[in-house]
XYZ file of C-alpha atoms in Angstrom:
535
model
C 129.097 -45.420 275.874
C 129.912 -42.201 274.097
C 127.079 -39.870 273.185
C 127.034 -38.867 269.504
C 128.783 -35.557 269.033
C 131.117 -35.921 271.991
C 134.437 -34.178 271.231
C 136.234 -37.413 272.141
C 134.556 -39.109 269.163
C 136.786 -36.940 266.946
C 139.941 -37.680 268.890
C 140.292 -34.163 270.190
C 139.976 -32.508 273.576
C 136.935 -30.342 274.338
C 138.874 -27.085 274.200
C 140.306 -27.927 270.781
C 136.921 -29.130 269.544
C 135.115 -25.946 270.491
C 137.960 -23.819 269.136
C 137.533 -25.538 265.772
C 133.784 -25.007 265.956
C 134.380 -21.301 266.469
C 136.830 -21.132 263.614
C 134.354 -23.003 261.366
C 131.648 -20.505 262.267
C 133.947 -17.561 261.477
C 134.961 -19.197 258.171
C 131.308 -19.735 257.268
C 130.550 -16.135 258.118
C 133.384 -15.079 255.800
C 131.970 -17.133 252.997
C 128.516 -15.739 253.537
C 129.872 -12.187 253.575
C 130.754 -12.683 249.928
C 127.182 -13.746 249.096
C 124.410 -11.356 248.264
C 120.671 -11.312 248.583
C 118.652 -12.437 245.547
C 117.590 -9.888 242.936
C 114.232 -8.212 243.346
C 113.868 -8.002 239.586
C 110.597 -9.588 238.485
C 109.019 -9.321 241.920
C 105.241 -9.110 241.625
C 103.538 -5.762 242.101
C 100.247 -5.229 243.922
C 98.319 -2.491 245.687
C 95.708 -2.226 248.407
C 92.114 -2.574 247.354
C 90.911 0.688 245.727
C 88.412 2.632 247.794
C 85.524 2.095 245.388
C 86.044 -1.696 245.437
C 86.599 -1.708 249.168
C 83.235 0.006 249.769
C 81.549 -2.743 247.744
C 82.587 -5.580 250.032
C 80.408 -6.875 252.885
C 82.752 -5.280 255.435
C 82.902 -2.133 253.327
C 79.128 -1.764 253.218
C 78.775 -2.354 256.960
C 81.572 0.102 257.752
C 80.172 2.637 255.284
C 76.881 2.846 257.158
C 78.493 3.748 260.473
C 81.301 5.959 259.129
C 78.786 8.032 257.147
C 77.406 9.234 260.474
C 80.869 10.479 261.531
C 82.434 12.133 258.448
C 86.172 12.674 258.661
C 86.483 10.718 261.932
C 87.983 7.313 262.646
C 86.108 4.793 264.762
C 88.352 3.305 267.458
C 87.746 0.220 269.607
C 90.389 -0.661 272.233
C 91.483 -4.292 272.316
C 92.799 -4.660 275.820
C 91.584 -8.220 276.481
C 93.995 -10.706 274.874
C 91.292 -13.208 273.900
C 89.265 -10.473 272.187
C 92.439 -9.254 270.440
C 92.935 -12.767 269.031
C 89.285 -13.270 268.105
C 89.093 -9.908 266.348
C 91.982 -10.837 264.075
C 90.453 -14.199 263.202
C 87.041 -12.655 262.548
C 88.530 -10.086 260.192
C 90.157 -12.954 258.298
C 86.870 -14.860 258.293
C 84.791 -11.921 257.002
C 87.318 -10.519 254.502
C 86.044 -10.835 250.945
C 88.802 -9.406 248.754
C 92.093 -8.701 250.587
C 94.066 -9.258 253.772
C 97.247 -7.254 254.338
C 99.163 -8.528 257.340
C 102.421 -7.129 258.744
C 104.165 -8.306 261.942
C 107.484 -8.370 263.693
C 107.036 -11.630 265.582
C 104.927 -14.629 264.529
C 105.337 -17.538 266.915
C 105.421 -21.201 265.955
C 102.730 -22.057 268.558
C 99.008 -22.610 268.934
C 97.682 -19.114 268.219
C 100.369 -18.610 265.555
C 99.180 -21.720 263.721
C 95.481 -20.838 264.193
C 96.041 -17.445 262.599
C 98.069 -18.941 259.744
C 95.166 -21.311 259.115
C 92.704 -18.380 259.198
C 94.789 -16.741 256.451
C 94.895 -20.039 254.520
C 91.113 -20.463 254.793
C 90.579 -16.903 253.532
C 92.807 -17.626 250.549
C 90.740 -20.762 249.832
C 87.700 -18.452 249.585
C 89.461 -16.331 247.000
C 90.848 -13.597 249.287
C 94.234 -12.217 248.232
C 96.563 -12.495 251.232
C 99.781 -10.492 251.514
C 101.856 -11.459 254.552
C 104.932 -9.350 255.366
C 107.065 -10.521 258.305
C 110.305 -9.347 259.747
C 112.772 -12.175 259.177
C 114.068 -12.103 262.746
C 110.796 -12.946 264.448
C 109.467 -16.220 263.013
C 111.921 -18.880 264.152
C 111.104 -22.408 262.908
C 108.357 -21.302 260.508
C 110.208 -21.288 257.191
C 108.527 -24.511 255.981
C 105.064 -23.435 257.115
C 105.407 -20.003 255.526
C 106.759 -21.491 252.298
C 103.778 -23.888 252.265
C 101.389 -20.969 252.768
C 103.144 -19.025 250.009
C 102.544 -21.955 247.645
C 98.841 -21.101 247.671
C 97.921 -19.193 244.498
C 96.173 -16.458 246.513
C 98.977 -15.922 249.039
C 102.303 -14.175 248.865
C 104.735 -14.078 251.774
C 107.602 -11.590 251.942
C 110.392 -11.243 254.502
C 111.801 -7.888 255.588
C 115.602 -7.578 255.779
C 116.054 -11.344 255.411
C 118.976 -13.507 256.500
C 120.796 -15.542 253.858
C 121.860 -18.465 256.008
C 118.529 -19.957 257.142
C 119.721 -22.684 259.543
C 121.446 -20.130 261.833
C 120.222 -16.582 261.276
C 122.501 -14.927 263.918
C 125.379 -15.377 261.452
C 123.753 -12.525 259.547
C 124.715 -10.152 262.316
C 128.351 -11.054 261.676
C 128.217 -10.756 257.898
C 125.887 -7.787 257.438
C 125.414 -6.164 260.848
C 124.364 -2.729 259.612
C 121.355 -4.128 257.751
C 120.557 -7.053 260.043
C 120.470 -4.776 263.077
C 117.571 -2.869 261.517
C 114.238 -4.674 261.982
C 110.615 -4.041 260.938
C 108.784 -3.668 264.263
C 105.403 -2.696 262.685
C 102.205 -4.558 263.525
C 98.984 -4.305 261.495
C 96.255 -6.473 260.019
C 93.877 -4.906 257.487
C 90.786 -6.524 255.929
C 89.397 -5.333 252.566
C 91.118 -1.967 253.134
C 88.241 -0.871 255.443
C 89.104 -2.214 258.934
C 92.499 -2.522 260.542
C 94.080 -3.595 263.824
C 97.257 -1.795 264.899
C 99.137 -1.629 268.176
C 101.768 -3.378 270.208
C 100.825 -7.034 269.976
C 102.764 -9.553 267.927
C 101.307 -12.975 267.084
C 101.926 -15.715 269.633
C 100.429 -17.449 272.649
C 101.999 -15.038 275.133
C 100.441 -12.044 273.426
C 96.945 -13.563 273.484
C 96.943 -14.923 277.003
C 97.354 -18.552 275.938
C 100.283 -19.588 278.122
C 100.351 -20.873 281.671
C 103.279 -18.589 282.514
C 104.264 -15.318 280.916
C 101.427 -13.192 279.494
C 101.350 -9.900 277.680
C 98.248 -7.807 278.233
C 99.234 -5.543 275.409
C 97.197 -2.837 273.726
C 95.794 -2.795 270.225
C 93.073 -0.768 268.627
C 90.609 -1.805 265.901
C 89.996 1.126 263.569
C 87.668 2.000 260.716
C 87.495 5.243 258.747
C 90.087 7.558 257.169
C 93.058 6.232 259.159
C 92.641 2.810 257.527
C 93.509 4.232 254.111
C 96.753 5.532 255.653
C 97.559 2.102 257.074
C 96.916 0.501 253.670
C 99.120 3.044 251.924
C 101.901 2.394 254.444
C 101.602 -1.356 253.914
C 101.909 -0.857 250.153
C 105.126 1.128 250.701
C 106.665 -1.584 252.837
C 105.475 -4.353 250.475
C 107.204 -2.643 247.550
C 110.262 -1.579 249.497
C 113.839 -2.661 248.755
C 113.832 -4.635 252.029
C 110.867 -6.921 251.251
C 111.965 -10.224 249.632
C 109.586 -12.943 248.392
C 110.093 -15.983 250.595
C 110.211 -18.123 247.442
C 113.549 -16.532 246.567
C 115.019 -17.448 249.943
C 113.469 -20.761 250.999
C 113.278 -23.993 248.996
C 109.759 -24.480 247.643
C 107.890 -27.112 249.658
C 107.553 -30.647 248.326
C 104.229 -32.427 248.134
C 105.239 -34.288 251.294
C 106.016 -31.019 253.076
C 102.637 -29.601 252.126
C 100.928 -32.698 253.473
C 102.954 -32.506 256.691
C 102.031 -28.824 257.053
C 98.301 -29.604 256.768
C 98.698 -32.499 259.220
C 100.423 -30.268 261.810
C 97.768 -27.603 261.427
C 95.005 -30.172 261.834
C 96.604 -31.453 265.053
C 96.797 -27.934 266.486
C 93.234 -27.150 265.545
C 91.957 -30.341 267.236
C 93.815 -29.703 270.456
C 91.960 -28.870 273.634
C 94.215 -25.867 274.037
C 92.970 -24.454 270.731
C 89.322 -25.093 271.566
C 89.119 -22.153 273.989
C 90.466 -19.807 271.357
C 88.006 -21.039 268.756
C 85.273 -20.450 271.319
C 86.524 -16.906 271.853
C 86.120 -16.325 268.137
C 82.556 -17.669 268.222
C 81.703 -15.603 271.308
C 82.913 -12.268 269.885
C 79.842 -10.467 268.408
C 82.000 -8.096 266.379
C 80.553 -8.606 262.918
C 76.948 -8.920 264.087
C 77.360 -5.770 266.192
C 78.848 -3.925 263.249
C 75.821 -4.883 261.107
C 73.462 -3.786 263.910
C 75.461 -0.513 264.220
C 75.856 -0.987 267.960
C 79.552 -1.910 268.030
C 81.330 0.097 270.725
C 83.447 2.755 269.003
C 85.045 6.049 269.993
C 84.924 8.466 267.052
C 87.825 10.907 266.781
C 90.324 12.410 264.373
C 93.183 9.911 263.986
C 96.404 10.005 262.004
C 98.931 7.283 261.244
C 102.546 7.878 262.172
C 104.965 5.536 260.390
C 108.623 5.359 259.478
C 109.525 5.273 255.794
C 110.577 1.720 254.964
C 113.920 3.007 253.695
C 114.856 3.280 257.378
C 115.412 -0.492 257.177
C 118.424 0.234 254.981
C 119.569 3.360 256.811
C 118.468 5.528 253.857
C 115.617 7.493 255.415
C 115.950 11.258 255.826
C 115.077 12.750 259.243
C 111.760 14.104 257.979
C 110.751 10.564 256.883
C 110.925 9.181 260.392
C 108.029 8.553 262.789
C 109.765 10.505 265.557
C 109.824 13.625 263.397
C 106.104 13.391 262.659
C 105.318 12.497 266.248
C 106.732 15.826 267.351
C 104.485 17.583 264.838
C 101.380 15.555 265.717
C 101.721 15.659 269.498
C 102.907 19.190 269.795
C 104.269 20.480 273.124
C 102.415 19.092 276.177
C 101.021 21.976 278.204
C 99.542 20.193 281.266
C 100.164 16.457 281.377
C 102.143 13.652 279.751
C 101.422 10.038 280.774
C 103.763 7.562 279.135
C 103.938 3.759 279.161
C 107.097 2.264 277.688
C 108.531 -1.209 278.382
C 111.999 -0.286 277.120
C 112.411 3.283 278.336
C 115.910 4.480 277.431
C 115.581 8.288 277.342
C 119.285 9.098 276.598
C 120.613 12.505 277.591
C 118.560 14.284 274.947
C 115.314 12.611 276.007
C 116.018 13.303 279.653
C 116.534 16.994 278.734
C 113.099 16.909 277.097
C 111.246 15.391 280.058
C 113.100 17.574 282.544
C 112.222 20.638 280.501
C 108.531 19.720 280.570
C 108.544 19.152 284.310
C 110.390 22.430 285.014
C 107.688 24.252 283.016
C 104.999 22.751 285.260
C 103.859 19.849 283.084
C 102.939 16.761 285.126
C 105.022 13.929 283.621
C 104.263 10.360 284.731
C 106.177 7.431 283.282
C 105.568 3.698 283.751
C 108.341 1.317 282.759
C 109.831 -1.975 283.932
C 111.447 -2.446 287.317
C 114.752 -4.292 287.531
C 112.821 -7.278 288.881
C 110.498 -7.243 285.861
C 112.854 -6.462 282.999
C 114.207 -9.260 280.838
C 117.124 -7.272 279.491
C 119.495 -5.793 282.066
C 121.251 -3.669 279.404
C 118.010 -1.867 278.711
C 117.465 -1.213 282.412
C 120.952 0.204 282.646
C 120.130 2.673 279.869
C 117.166 3.875 281.931
C 118.620 3.664 285.436
C 121.376 6.159 284.833
C 118.832 8.904 284.200
C 116.457 8.286 287.156
C 117.878 10.726 289.656
C 117.900 13.617 287.244
C 114.332 12.927 286.148
C 113.093 12.689 289.740
C 114.975 15.813 290.822
C 113.061 17.763 288.159
C 109.701 16.454 289.379
C 108.996 13.605 286.913
C 106.969 10.792 288.469
C 108.468 7.393 287.871
C 106.627 4.080 288.308
C 108.323 0.681 287.889
C 106.118 -2.314 287.283
C 106.208 -5.121 289.800
C 107.089 -8.526 288.305
C 103.739 -10.137 289.175
C 101.136 -7.492 289.941
C 97.815 -8.733 291.240
C 96.000 -5.940 289.381
C 97.661 -6.544 286.023
C 98.113 -3.353 284.048
C 100.182 -5.281 281.527
C 101.757 -8.706 281.458
C 105.094 -10.076 280.734
C 107.102 -10.443 277.598
C 110.624 -11.268 276.535
C 112.361 -8.389 274.779
C 110.945 -8.573 271.266
C 114.199 -8.161 269.350
C 115.811 -10.921 271.491
C 119.279 -9.613 270.783
C 120.441 -9.837 274.363
C 123.990 -8.949 275.179
C 126.030 -11.676 276.942
C 125.126 -11.656 280.596
C 122.277 -9.211 280.074
C 119.399 -11.575 280.736
C 117.050 -10.403 283.446
C 113.906 -11.638 285.123
C 111.679 -14.284 283.673
C 108.694 -12.859 285.502
C 106.226 -10.240 284.345
C 107.437 -7.307 282.323
C 105.809 -4.385 280.576
C 104.957 -4.599 276.897
C 102.328 -1.932 276.070
C 103.510 1.160 274.148
C 101.271 4.175 274.570
C 101.097 7.707 275.878
C 98.515 10.400 276.587
C 98.954 14.167 276.298
C 96.952 16.850 278.119
C 94.021 14.368 278.508
C 93.249 15.247 274.860
C 95.046 12.735 272.661
C 96.705 9.320 272.839
C 99.243 7.327 270.890
C 98.893 3.578 270.411
C 101.451 1.659 268.397
C 104.741 -0.220 268.285
C 107.110 2.612 269.245
C 109.256 2.153 272.337
C 110.899 5.255 273.808
C 114.375 4.010 273.177
C 117.144 4.637 270.613
C 116.350 1.402 268.769
C 112.816 2.561 267.952
C 113.972 6.050 267.155
C 116.965 5.208 264.951
C 117.074 1.543 263.941
C 113.731 -0.287 263.803
C 110.788 0.769 261.702
C 107.655 1.593 263.686
C 104.047 2.690 263.279
C 101.167 3.848 265.450
C 98.027 6.010 265.602
C 97.724 9.443 267.194
C 94.086 9.691 268.266
C 92.621 13.093 269.265
C 90.192 11.691 271.835
C 89.676 13.272 275.271
C 87.692 10.118 276.172
C 90.579 7.740 275.548
C 93.134 10.126 277.064
C 91.028 10.521 280.205
C 90.788 6.730 280.485
C 94.550 6.482 280.339
C 94.939 9.174 282.997
C 92.580 7.175 285.185
C 94.791 4.120 284.803
C 97.689 6.152 286.196
C 95.542 7.407 289.044
C 94.228 4.013 290.177
C 95.782 0.935 288.644
C 99.404 1.904 288.129
C 100.116 2.732 291.789
C 98.641 -0.639 292.852
C 100.796 -2.569 290.402
C 104.069 -0.681 290.628
C 106.695 0.799 292.848
C 106.965 4.577 292.746
C 110.606 5.681 292.697
C 111.375 8.691 294.854
C 114.367 10.664 296.087
C 115.150 10.593 299.790
C 114.706 14.250 300.911
C 117.811 14.120 303.074
C 120.312 11.941 301.237
C 119.018 12.239 297.680
C 119.263 8.462 297.331
C 116.609 6.444 295.459
C 113.718 4.867 297.413
C 111.066 2.466 296.168
C 107.575 3.005 297.614
C 104.389 0.980 297.143
C 102.162 2.345 299.914
C 102.169 -0.999 301.711
C 105.663 -1.564 303.072
C 108.388 0.732 304.324
C 110.330 2.408 301.498
C 113.143 0.240 300.161
C 116.662 1.515 299.601
C 117.637 -1.129 297.007
C 115.791 -2.137 293.886
C 112.973 -4.464 295.046
C 113.081 -8.211 294.373
C 116.434 -7.922 292.611
C 119.631 -9.877 293.295
C 123.037 -8.419 294.046
C 124.398 -9.717 290.743
C 121.602 -8.032 288.767
C 122.345 -4.714 290.448
C 126.092 -5.162 289.878
C 125.522 -6.077 286.207
C 123.395 -2.970 285.672
C 126.095 -0.725 287.208
C 128.706 -2.318 284.956
C 126.547 -1.962 281.866
C 125.940 1.722 282.685
C 129.655 2.274 281.976
C 129.417 0.898 278.412
C 128.577 3.068 275.383
C 125.667 0.865 274.271
C 122.668 3.202 274.441
C 122.429 3.437 270.658
C 121.716 -0.314 270.432
C 119.042 -0.458 273.162
């Protein structure tokens, strides 16, 4: 019996069948190339909650009491634990009274993704205005759910740099590569314009420790104080940008049956045993009560938002409008130490010159990135590997994360942009995902920025520079104690100059640990290709 869809059903051989499929895809791409995005004329306009109104909310009054004791400073609470990071987001949605401004690159169609969508929906039912801005590359399978949410009178959903052909978005890379290759990588959630969460986490089970396999122990910070106004202003700029399209102009409005099905699916998720532990985490987090009691654990420090201008999404930003330009100003020149964590570390020749220059001047530079065994994108590893010997020769200290460390500094993640080159897939084990650095044990950066050309030139990014010796010292301590236990240190053999991988337990290894010959061969081949600008 023939299976439906077998090429023989059409009276053609398999080679002919798949050739016609390819030609049909190319023809469809050609047709789509002649299409254009919908007009933004008539798009609604809105702004973040004005400061006076924000102060008059329940959250605003609670925050006002504690911030008054630290004028000009931003209160920072690190969200390292994935359950706490999830619960904090839900609690902000639960306690918001006027507005929720939410911006993410990835929003998974899974348990925590649905629970957070329902938290936004419940807030809207209470009268909270919800603005949800998502990159259109990171929410596969959620068009119907998002359109249903958008149908709520208090919710508006917009998509950044959207794809016209919804059933198969990758066609957009064929028809409009220059725009489609630029994604909004920002992550923030702001309640009543007085409290925000920013950092590296997207929304999905992996990011909140809800899976049985791959986990990301990422890093976010919850912030209150002057930096929140900057996050709100940045959200307004992205919301009103030429790249933000109302989902209603791209996706068919949901029918009554679709709305009913959406509520039914949400109810099933909420009743699941899997979801119960996350609901309990929300109940167990004493965030709001601690804020009222004024005993919530906060580090008070000057903090400043670094963010790309949204015009970067259309390749229209000037150099002085980019995060990287402002990062140079905010960080200054490290004088003593630079500790950097980057999952996709592709320094390029220019970046290598920078790190080498620091090391030559006596600055201790320590970098933690993925090992070949841990990375999920071999092309990215190739963009890093070609620079290792030069970095090490200058005195830079390189650590490469083991795929399944027992003392987990960070947990695993697939490459967020998921645009893997053919044959570039790497390990399915643990891989680094946090994005942070510390300078001179005086200040730290926490955000979405990867030290790679994609973050620098293509994707939009944001993060906080925090002038806190306390947080910077804590990061230095991680490099002193936890990183060496969870990673291989890469060194140069003093006699041959070849690379060696050392973990303090076994004899140094002369090949990349826990990697296969084909992975190593693929990396060497990819090193020959001029692809750094895409990584």
